Amino acid sequence: MADTIETSLLVIVFDINPTQRILINEPHKEGQKFTHCVDAVTAFANSHLMLKPRNKLAVITSDAETSQFIYPGSDEGESLLSARQRDGQYELFTHVERTIRGNLQSVIMSSKPPDPTKETLLAGAFAMALCYINRQEIEKPVGEKLNSRILAITGSSDSASQYMNYMNVFFTAQKQNVIIDICSLDHDLGLLQQGCDISGGLYLRIPQFQGLLQYLLWVFLPEPPIRKKLLLPPPVKVDYRASCFCHRQLIDIGYVCSVCLSIFCRFSPICTTCHAVFKTPGPLPTKPKKKKQKLGLEIVSRPEGKDELQRLEILDINWEGHSPAISDPVKMYHRQNMSLAIAFVAIILCFHMMENIVNGQVTFSRDWTPGKRAGYMADNECSIKPVSSLCQMLLNEIRVFASCEARSISNYIQQKTSDQNRR
């Protein structure tokens, strides 16, 4: 609508934890670096207010103990009226600079000695920023559209112990259409990269600390609708590893509770979050190993009244002049049937040849001489020798097969006996 007034609200989350590595590496320049960072944040905040007269600003400091608002202050109206122009500076800019520096000094003076083991409470600062944005949404006048975004400036490392707090904040920001931008001064922050990707913001790790203000003005000052028309740094590859609830470490593979979706790096029969009870998982399926084919003999029989084959394995038997044994019971069963079929065909062939041998007609004469059809018997005499040789060959093959079977069985019995004696 043409009557809609757009207002941009920027909430800056400023990490002031003194244990940041970028402030510890050069102790003699620690004060200079921190002062340079404060100056850059103040100039960036004034630049945001300068874009539109209706733009709004809020600044939150965060350390290992607490998160506090340093702008706007509690006496915002009176401070703005009492601000005087200094060196031609705009009154609002003077008020912002005085308020930020004064409240920041109060926070630093009241803070406890730094503890290197404690982490910056960025998730709590994000939650406070979302609450402030929600209050501004409720209090805005009719016909005004509020475009809200959060910018975090930090040099701390990634904190897996705040994983759940980060995820709650990121998805809440996505639901409220609040964009989260991250400006990292030192480390690659995987969890905050996820927040930028979820909410549609930008993530940038600055290559040079001295150019902090230039990076803030170039990348993070333009509003999201204008960023599409600018040539900004390409998005980084997001590390979407989750943090386990038991050790607070980032993991690649883990166990997820089906009730509350808690993540664990090791299996636990009881979920420590919702106390749900799970069944013990079975062993992981393993790929079966291929067995080496061994030489031997398998005797397969199908007894009456049973459907399963009874299998007897005789291994490590070599036949001289014969092919190796078959280890498959089905193949051995077919081989036995084939042997029976060959024997049956041989018997039929023998009977058929015997029939040809005895086929003839006997005649009697007075002087025991051959009769009229005796010539037919003379023709059959020449076929007796080939038939007898064929029968002899079949008998020899049967004897060889029987001797091989007997030898293999005896070897198997001897091997079993020797194995039992060794045990």
Short mmCIF file of C-alpha atoms in Angstrom, two decimals:
data_model
loop_
_atom_site.label_atom_id
_atom_site.label_comp_id
_atom_site.label_asym_id
_atom_site.label_seq_id
_atom_site.Cartn_x
_atom_site.Cartn_y
_atom_site.Cartn_z
CA MET A 1 0.00 0.00 0.00
CA ALA A 2 1.15 3.54 -0.69
CA ASP A 3 0.33 4.74 2.85
CA THR A 4 2.53 2.08 4.49
CA ILE A 5 5.63 3.51 6.21
CA GLU A 6 8.62 1.18 6.32
CA THR A 7 10.93 1.31 9.31
CA SER A 8 14.17 -0.62 9.71
CA LEU A 9 15.16 -1.88 13.16
CA LEU A 10 18.78 -3.01 13.63
CA VAL A 11 19.85 -4.83 16.81
CA ILE A 12 23.64 -5.13 17.20
CA VAL A 13 24.95 -7.92 19.46
CA PHE A 14 28.51 -6.93 20.47
CA ASP A 15 30.79 -9.56 22.03
CA ILE A 16 32.98 -7.93 24.72
CA ASN A 17 34.41 -11.11 26.26
CA PRO A 18 38.07 -10.31 27.13
CA THR A 19 39.13 -13.94 26.50
CA GLN A 20 38.71 -13.61 22.73
CA ARG A 21 41.81 -14.80 20.93
CA ILE A 22 41.99 -11.73 18.75
CA LEU A 23 42.44 -9.61 21.90
CA ILE A 24 44.84 -11.99 23.66
CA ASN A 25 47.38 -12.59 20.88
CA GLU A 26 48.88 -9.10 21.20
CA PRO A 27 48.61 -7.99 24.84
CA HIS A 28 50.35 -4.65 24.30
CA LYS A 29 47.79 -3.75 21.64
CA GLU A 30 44.75 -5.17 23.42
CA GLY A 31 43.34 -1.76 24.29
CA GLN A 32 43.92 -0.44 20.77
CA LYS A 33 42.09 -3.33 19.13
CA PHE A 34 39.13 -3.10 21.46
CA THR A 35 38.93 0.68 20.99
CA HIS A 36 39.11 0.23 17.23
CA CYS A 37 36.24 -2.29 17.39
CA VAL A 38 34.10 0.05 19.52
CA ASP A 39 34.72 2.94 17.12
CA ALA A 40 33.72 0.77 14.15
CA VAL A 41 30.51 -0.36 15.84
CA THR A 42 29.57 3.21 16.78
CA ALA A 43 30.21 4.51 13.26
CA PHE A 44 28.19 1.65 11.78
CA ALA A 45 25.27 2.35 14.14
CA ASN A 46 25.24 6.05 13.18
CA SER A 47 25.38 5.09 9.48
CA HIS A 48 22.25 2.97 9.92
CA LEU A 49 20.39 5.85 11.57
CA MET A 50 21.54 8.18 8.80
CA LEU A 51 19.92 6.11 6.00
CA LYS A 52 16.34 6.96 7.03
CA PRO A 53 15.01 9.27 9.72
CA ARG A 54 12.64 6.54 10.98
CA ASN A 55 15.31 3.87 11.40
CA LYS A 56 15.69 2.42 14.89
CA LEU A 57 18.73 1.01 16.69
CA ALA A 58 19.52 -1.19 19.68
CA VAL A 59 22.90 -2.43 20.94
CA ILE A 60 23.39 -5.40 23.29
CA THR A 61 26.72 -6.38 24.87
CA SER A 62 27.43 -10.00 25.71
CA ASP A 63 30.17 -11.71 27.71
CA ALA A 64 30.60 -14.89 29.74
CA GLU A 65 28.45 -13.63 32.64
CA THR A 66 25.55 -11.60 31.28
CA SER A 67 23.97 -9.77 28.35
CA GLN A 68 22.83 -6.15 28.71
CA PHE A 69 21.37 -3.32 26.63
CA ILE A 70 23.74 -0.38 26.27
CA TYR A 71 21.51 1.42 23.77
CA PRO A 72 18.85 2.69 24.14
CA GLY A 73 19.38 3.60 27.79
CA SER A 74 16.81 3.75 30.57
CA ASP A 75 16.60 7.59 30.40
CA GLU A 76 16.47 7.79 26.63
CA GLY A 77 14.13 10.77 26.33
CA GLU A 78 15.93 13.04 28.79
CA SER A 79 19.37 12.19 27.36
CA LEU A 80 18.27 13.04 23.85
CA LEU A 81 16.90 16.41 24.93
CA SER A 82 20.02 17.27 26.88
CA ALA A 83 22.36 16.43 24.00
CA ARG A 84 24.21 19.44 22.59
CA GLN A 85 25.73 19.82 19.16
CA ARG A 86 29.49 19.28 19.25
CA ASP A 87 31.83 20.26 16.42
CA GLY A 88 29.01 20.35 13.92
CA GLN A 89 27.94 16.75 14.69
CA TYR A 90 24.31 15.75 14.45
CA GLU A 91 22.67 15.65 17.90
CA LEU A 92 21.39 12.11 17.48
CA PHE A 93 24.88 10.84 16.55
CA THR A 94 26.34 12.57 19.60
CA HIS A 95 23.71 10.99 21.80
CA VAL A 96 24.33 7.49 20.36
CA GLU A 97 28.08 7.75 20.82
CA ARG A 98 27.85 9.05 24.40
CA THR A 99 25.27 6.46 25.42
CA ILE A 100 27.18 3.50 23.93
CA ARG A 101 30.54 4.50 25.38
CA GLY A 102 29.15 5.43 28.82
CA ASN A 103 27.09 2.26 29.29
CA LEU A 104 29.88 0.08 27.87
CA GLN A 105 32.29 1.51 30.42
CA SER A 106 29.83 0.78 33.21
CA VAL A 107 29.39 -2.83 32.06
CA ILE A 108 33.15 -3.43 31.86
CA MET A 109 33.79 -1.90 35.29
CA SER A 110 31.09 -3.99 36.94
CA SER A 111 32.06 -7.28 35.30
CA LYS A 112 33.95 -10.03 37.15
CA PRO A 113 37.51 -11.12 36.34
CA PRO A 114 37.58 -13.08 33.05
CA ASP A 115 37.41 -16.87 33.16
CA PRO A 116 38.94 -18.56 30.08
CA THR A 117 36.81 -21.67 30.59
CA LYS A 118 33.52 -19.81 30.18
CA GLU A 119 31.95 -19.02 26.80
CA THR A 120 30.18 -15.92 25.56
CA LEU A 121 26.41 -16.05 26.03
CA LEU A 122 25.50 -15.14 22.46
CA ALA A 123 22.36 -17.27 22.49
CA GLY A 124 21.02 -15.27 25.44
CA ALA A 125 21.78 -12.01 23.67
CA PHE A 126 19.90 -13.25 20.58
CA ALA A 127 16.92 -14.12 22.78
CA MET A 128 16.92 -10.62 24.29
CA ALA A 129 17.07 -9.11 20.79
CA LEU A 130 14.08 -11.16 19.64
CA CYS A 131 12.10 -10.10 22.69
CA TYR A 132 12.91 -6.45 22.00
CA ILE A 133 11.88 -6.85 18.35
CA ASN A 134 8.61 -8.47 19.39
CA ARG A 135 7.86 -5.58 21.74
CA GLN A 136 8.55 -3.06 18.99
CA GLU A 137 6.20 -4.99 16.69
CA ILE A 138 3.45 -4.73 19.27
CA GLU A 139 3.99 -1.04 20.00
CA LYS A 140 4.38 0.16 16.42
CA PRO A 141 1.66 2.54 15.14
CA VAL A 142 -0.94 1.48 12.63
CA GLY A 143 0.21 1.62 9.02
CA GLU A 144 3.89 1.12 9.82
CA LYS A 145 5.90 -1.87 8.61
CA LEU A 146 8.90 -2.87 10.71
CA ASN A 147 11.81 -4.67 9.01
CA SER A 148 13.93 -6.16 11.77
CA ARG A 149 17.37 -7.77 11.65
CA ILE A 150 20.12 -8.78 14.08
CA LEU A 151 23.86 -8.34 13.54
CA ALA A 152 26.31 -10.20 15.78
CA ILE A 153 29.95 -9.06 15.93
CA THR A 154 32.08 -11.64 17.74
CA GLY A 155 35.59 -13.03 17.90
CA SER A 156 34.80 -16.01 20.14
CA SER A 157 34.92 -19.63 19.03
CA ASP A 158 31.97 -21.90 18.36
CA SER A 159 30.03 -23.06 21.43
CA ALA A 160 28.48 -26.51 21.13
CA SER A 161 27.16 -26.33 24.71
CA GLN A 162 24.61 -23.71 23.59
CA TYR A 163 23.40 -25.80 20.64
CA MET A 164 19.78 -26.10 21.80
CA ASN A 165 19.61 -22.40 22.69
CA TYR A 166 20.99 -21.49 19.27
CA MET A 167 18.48 -23.72 17.47
CA ASN A 168 15.55 -22.26 19.42
CA VAL A 169 16.69 -18.74 18.60
CA PHE A 170 17.28 -19.47 14.91
CA PHE A 171 13.91 -21.05 14.30
CA THR A 172 12.14 -18.36 16.30
CA ALA A 173 13.81 -15.72 14.15
CA GLN A 174 12.75 -17.60 11.03
CA LYS A 175 9.14 -17.68 12.26
CA GLN A 176 9.18 -13.93 13.04
CA ASN A 177 10.90 -13.08 9.70
CA VAL A 178 13.93 -11.67 11.50
CA ILE A 179 17.22 -11.88 9.61
CA ILE A 180 20.39 -12.80 11.54
CA ASP A 181 23.76 -11.59 10.17
CA ILE A 182 27.09 -12.74 11.58
CA CYS A 183 30.40 -10.89 11.38
CA SER A 184 33.18 -13.15 12.66
CA LEU A 185 36.45 -11.50 13.62
CA ASP A 186 38.56 -14.63 14.03
CA HIS A 187 37.00 -18.12 13.83
CA ASP A 188 34.80 -20.09 11.45
CA LEU A 189 31.54 -20.50 13.38
CA GLY A 190 29.57 -23.54 12.21
CA LEU A 191 26.51 -23.06 14.42
CA LEU A 192 26.16 -19.39 13.55
CA GLN A 193 26.49 -20.30 9.87
CA GLN A 194 23.42 -22.49 10.33
CA GLY A 195 21.57 -19.54 11.87
CA CYS A 196 22.39 -17.31 8.91
CA ASP A 197 21.27 -19.98 6.46
CA ILE A 198 18.02 -20.67 8.35
CA SER A 199 17.02 -17.01 8.74
CA GLY A 200 18.30 -15.86 5.34
CA GLY A 201 21.12 -13.65 6.61
CA LEU A 202 24.78 -13.18 5.65
CA TYR A 203 27.85 -14.71 7.24
CA LEU A 204 31.26 -13.10 6.80
CA ARG A 205 34.62 -13.78 8.39
CA ILE A 206 36.63 -10.64 7.82
CA PRO A 207 40.12 -11.26 6.42
CA GLN A 208 41.67 -8.17 8.05
CA PHE A 209 40.72 -6.71 11.40
CA GLN A 210 41.86 -3.20 10.45
CA GLY A 211 39.17 -3.04 7.75
CA LEU A 212 36.28 -3.88 10.11
CA LEU A 213 34.34 -0.68 9.45
CA GLN A 214 34.69 -1.02 5.66
CA TYR A 215 33.31 -4.59 5.76
CA LEU A 216 30.42 -3.54 8.00
CA LEU A 217 29.42 -0.68 5.70
CA TRP A 218 29.86 -2.68 2.50
CA VAL A 219 28.20 -5.98 3.44
CA PHE A 220 25.89 -5.43 6.42
CA LEU A 221 24.64 -1.83 6.06
CA PRO A 222 22.38 -2.46 2.99
CA GLU A 223 18.97 -3.81 3.85
CA PRO A 224 18.01 -7.32 2.64
CA PRO A 225 15.91 -6.17 -0.37
CA ILE A 226 18.86 -4.12 -1.65
CA ARG A 227 21.44 -6.89 -1.15
CA LYS A 228 20.10 -8.80 -4.15
CA LYS A 229 21.28 -6.00 -6.44
CA LEU A 230 24.80 -5.81 -4.96
CA LEU A 231 27.83 -7.96 -5.62
CA LEU A 232 28.45 -9.40 -2.15
CA PRO A 233 30.82 -12.21 -1.06
CA PRO A 234 29.54 -15.66 -2.09
CA PRO A 235 27.81 -17.70 0.62
CA VAL A 236 30.01 -20.14 2.50
CA LYS A 237 29.39 -23.87 2.73
CA VAL A 238 27.29 -24.45 5.83
CA ASP A 239 28.39 -27.08 8.33
CA TYR A 240 25.13 -28.71 9.42
CA ARG A 241 26.60 -31.09 11.98
CA ALA A 242 24.56 -31.43 15.14
CA SER A 243 25.77 -31.31 18.74
CA CYS A 244 25.18 -34.29 21.01
CA PHE A 245 23.28 -33.69 24.25
CA CYS A 246 25.59 -35.88 26.33
CA HIS A 247 29.03 -34.38 25.64
CA ARG A 248 28.11 -31.15 23.78
CA GLN A 249 30.30 -32.03 20.81
CA LEU A 250 29.62 -31.79 17.09
CA ILE A 251 29.07 -35.21 15.57
CA ASP A 252 28.54 -36.62 12.08
CA ILE A 253 26.57 -39.77 13.00
CA GLY A 254 24.58 -40.31 16.17
CA TYR A 255 21.34 -41.53 17.78
CA VAL A 256 18.13 -39.44 17.82
CA CYS A 257 15.37 -39.86 20.38
CA SER A 258 12.09 -40.57 18.59
CA VAL A 259 10.11 -38.74 21.28
CA CYS A 260 11.94 -35.44 21.93
CA LEU A 261 14.48 -35.52 19.05
CA SER A 262 17.46 -35.32 21.40
CA ILE A 263 20.78 -36.29 19.81
CA PHE A 264 23.35 -38.58 21.40
CA CYS A 265 26.76 -39.71 20.18
CA ARG A 266 26.36 -43.11 21.90
CA PHE A 267 23.39 -45.38 22.43
CA SER A 268 21.60 -44.98 25.75
CA PRO A 269 18.68 -47.21 26.80
CA ILE A 270 17.01 -44.21 28.52
CA CYS A 271 16.77 -40.72 27.03
CA THR A 272 18.26 -38.24 29.50
CA THR A 273 15.94 -35.48 28.24
CA CYS A 274 12.46 -37.06 28.23
CA HIS A 275 13.31 -40.35 30.05
CA ALA A 276 11.91 -42.49 27.24
CA VAL A 277 12.98 -46.17 27.28
CA PHE A 278 14.33 -47.79 24.11
CA LYS A 279 15.06 -51.33 23.06
CA THR A 280 18.65 -52.48 22.79
CA PRO A 281 19.67 -52.41 19.13
CA GLY A 282 20.78 -55.66 17.54
CA PRO A 283 24.16 -56.22 15.92
CA LEU A 284 24.82 -54.39 12.71
CA PRO A 285 24.43 -56.53 9.58
CA THR A 286 27.77 -57.73 8.26
CA LYS A 287 28.59 -58.76 4.75
CA PRO A 288 28.96 -62.56 4.54
CA LYS A 289 32.42 -63.75 3.68
CA LYS A 290 32.90 -65.86 0.61
CA LYS A 291 33.94 -69.39 1.48
CA LYS A 292 36.74 -70.97 -0.48
CA GLN A 293 35.70 -73.98 -2.52
CA LYS A 294 37.31 -77.13 -1.15
CA LEU A 295 37.88 -80.46 -2.84
CA GLY A 296 35.83 -83.28 -1.48
CA LEU A 297 32.75 -85.40 -1.80
CA GLU A 298 29.22 -84.80 -0.61
CA ILE A 299 26.76 -87.63 -0.18
CA VAL A 300 23.15 -86.47 -0.27
CA SER A 301 20.19 -88.69 0.50
CA ARG A 302 16.47 -88.02 0.69
CA PRO A 303 14.95 -90.36 3.28
CA GLU A 304 11.30 -91.23 3.22
CA GLY A 305 8.97 -89.00 5.20
CA LYS A 306 11.39 -86.02 5.23
CA ASP A 307 11.52 -83.01 2.93
CA GLU A 308 14.99 -81.79 3.81
CA LEU A 309 18.16 -83.21 2.40
CA GLN A 310 20.54 -84.95 4.76
CA ARG A 311 24.00 -83.84 3.93
CA LEU A 312 27.26 -85.54 4.71
CA GLU A 313 30.41 -83.66 3.78
CA ILE A 314 33.69 -85.39 3.12
CA LEU A 315 36.40 -82.81 2.57
CA ASP A 316 40.05 -82.85 1.49
CA ILE A 317 39.80 -86.03 -0.61
CA ASN A 318 41.54 -86.05 -3.99
CA TRP A 319 40.65 -88.63 -6.55
CA GLU A 320 43.42 -89.75 -8.84
CA GLY A 321 42.35 -89.25 -12.41
CA HIS A 322 38.92 -87.88 -11.48
CA SER A 323 37.40 -84.40 -11.26
CA PRO A 324 37.19 -82.66 -7.84
CA ALA A 325 34.16 -83.25 -5.66
CA ILE A 326 31.11 -81.04 -5.83
CA SER A 327 30.39 -79.01 -2.67
CA ASP A 328 26.82 -78.06 -3.62
CA PRO A 329 24.24 -80.60 -2.30
CA VAL A 330 21.84 -79.85 -5.16
CA LYS A 331 24.52 -80.57 -7.76
CA MET A 332 25.53 -83.72 -5.90
CA TYR A 333 21.91 -84.85 -5.89
CA HIS A 334 21.68 -84.36 -9.65
CA ARG A 335 24.95 -86.19 -10.09
CA GLN A 336 23.63 -89.18 -8.14
CA ASN A 337 20.47 -89.22 -10.26
CA MET A 338 22.58 -89.02 -13.39
CA SER A 339 24.63 -92.04 -12.26
CA LEU A 340 21.46 -94.01 -11.63
CA ALA A 341 20.11 -93.02 -15.03
CA ILE A 342 23.31 -94.13 -16.77
CA ALA A 343 23.20 -97.45 -14.95
CA PHE A 344 19.57 -97.93 -15.92
CA VAL A 345 20.28 -97.17 -19.58
CA ALA A 346 23.22 -99.60 -19.52
CA ILE A 347 21.02 -102.38 -18.15
CA ILE A 348 18.36 -101.74 -20.80
CA LEU A 349 21.03 -101.80 -23.50
CA CYS A 350 22.37 -105.12 -22.21
CA PHE A 351 18.90 -106.67 -22.26
CA HIS A 352 18.35 -105.39 -25.77
CA MET A 353 21.60 -106.90 -27.00
CA MET A 354 20.89 -110.21 -25.28
CA GLU A 355 17.56 -110.25 -27.05
CA ASN A 356 19.34 -109.91 -30.40
CA ILE A 357 21.75 -112.68 -29.48
CA VAL A 358 19.07 -115.27 -28.62
CA ASN A 359 16.78 -114.23 -31.45
CA GLY A 360 16.75 -117.25 -33.84
CA GLN A 361 14.98 -120.47 -34.77
CA VAL A 362 16.24 -123.96 -33.81
CA THR A 363 15.56 -126.87 -36.21
CA PHE A 364 16.30 -130.53 -35.75
CA SER A 365 17.63 -132.97 -38.31
CA ARG A 366 18.28 -136.61 -38.35
CA ASP A 367 22.07 -136.38 -38.31
CA TRP A 368 22.30 -133.28 -36.05
CA THR A 369 23.35 -131.04 -38.88
CA PRO A 370 22.21 -127.39 -39.21
CA GLY A 371 18.74 -126.96 -40.50
CA LYS A 372 17.36 -124.71 -43.21
CA ARG A 373 17.69 -121.44 -41.21
CA ALA A 374 21.01 -122.20 -39.59
CA GLY A 375 22.64 -119.49 -41.71
CA TYR A 376 20.99 -116.81 -39.59
CA MET A 377 22.80 -118.12 -36.54
CA ALA A 378 26.08 -117.75 -38.34
CA ASP A 379 25.38 -114.03 -38.86
CA ASN A 380 24.73 -113.50 -35.14
CA GLU A 381 27.96 -115.18 -34.10
CA CYS A 382 29.94 -112.18 -35.33
CA SER A 383 28.10 -109.78 -32.95
CA ILE A 384 28.74 -111.73 -29.77
CA LYS A 385 32.28 -110.41 -29.30
CA PRO A 386 31.43 -106.63 -29.48
CA VAL A 387 28.52 -107.09 -27.09
CA SER A 388 30.61 -109.02 -24.60
CA SER A 389 33.36 -106.36 -24.74
CA LEU A 390 30.80 -103.60 -24.13
CA CYS A 391 29.39 -105.44 -21.13
CA GLN A 392 32.89 -105.96 -19.79
CA MET A 393 33.63 -102.23 -20.13
CA LEU A 394 30.46 -101.29 -18.24
CA LEU A 395 31.33 -103.74 -15.47
CA ASN A 396 34.81 -102.25 -15.19
CA GLU A 397 33.37 -98.72 -14.87
CA ILE A 398 30.99 -99.88 -12.14
CA ARG A 399 33.88 -101.54 -10.27
CA VAL A 400 35.96 -98.33 -10.48
CA PHE A 401 33.08 -96.17 -9.25
CA ALA A 402 32.40 -98.57 -6.34
CA SER A 403 36.07 -98.69 -5.37
CA CYS A 404 36.30 -94.86 -5.40
CA GLU A 405 33.24 -94.59 -3.20
CA ALA A 406 34.61 -97.14 -0.76
CA ARG A 407 38.00 -95.42 -0.71
CA SER A 408 36.50 -91.99 -0.05
CA ILE A 409 34.34 -93.30 2.79
CA SER A 410 37.29 -95.03 4.39
CA ASN A 411 39.41 -91.88 4.12
CA TYR A 412 36.60 -89.85 5.67
CA ILE A 413 36.32 -92.28 8.59
CA GLN A 414 40.08 -92.17 9.14
CA GLN A 415 40.12 -88.36 9.06
CA LYS A 416 37.26 -88.10 11.57
CA THR A 417 39.00 -90.56 13.84
CA SER A 418 42.26 -88.64 13.71
CA ASP A 419 40.47 -85.34 14.43
CA GLN A 420 38.77 -86.84 17.48
CA ASN A 421 42.07 -88.20 18.75
CA ARG A 422 43.69 -84.77 18.42
CA ARG A 423 40.91 -83.13 20.42
#
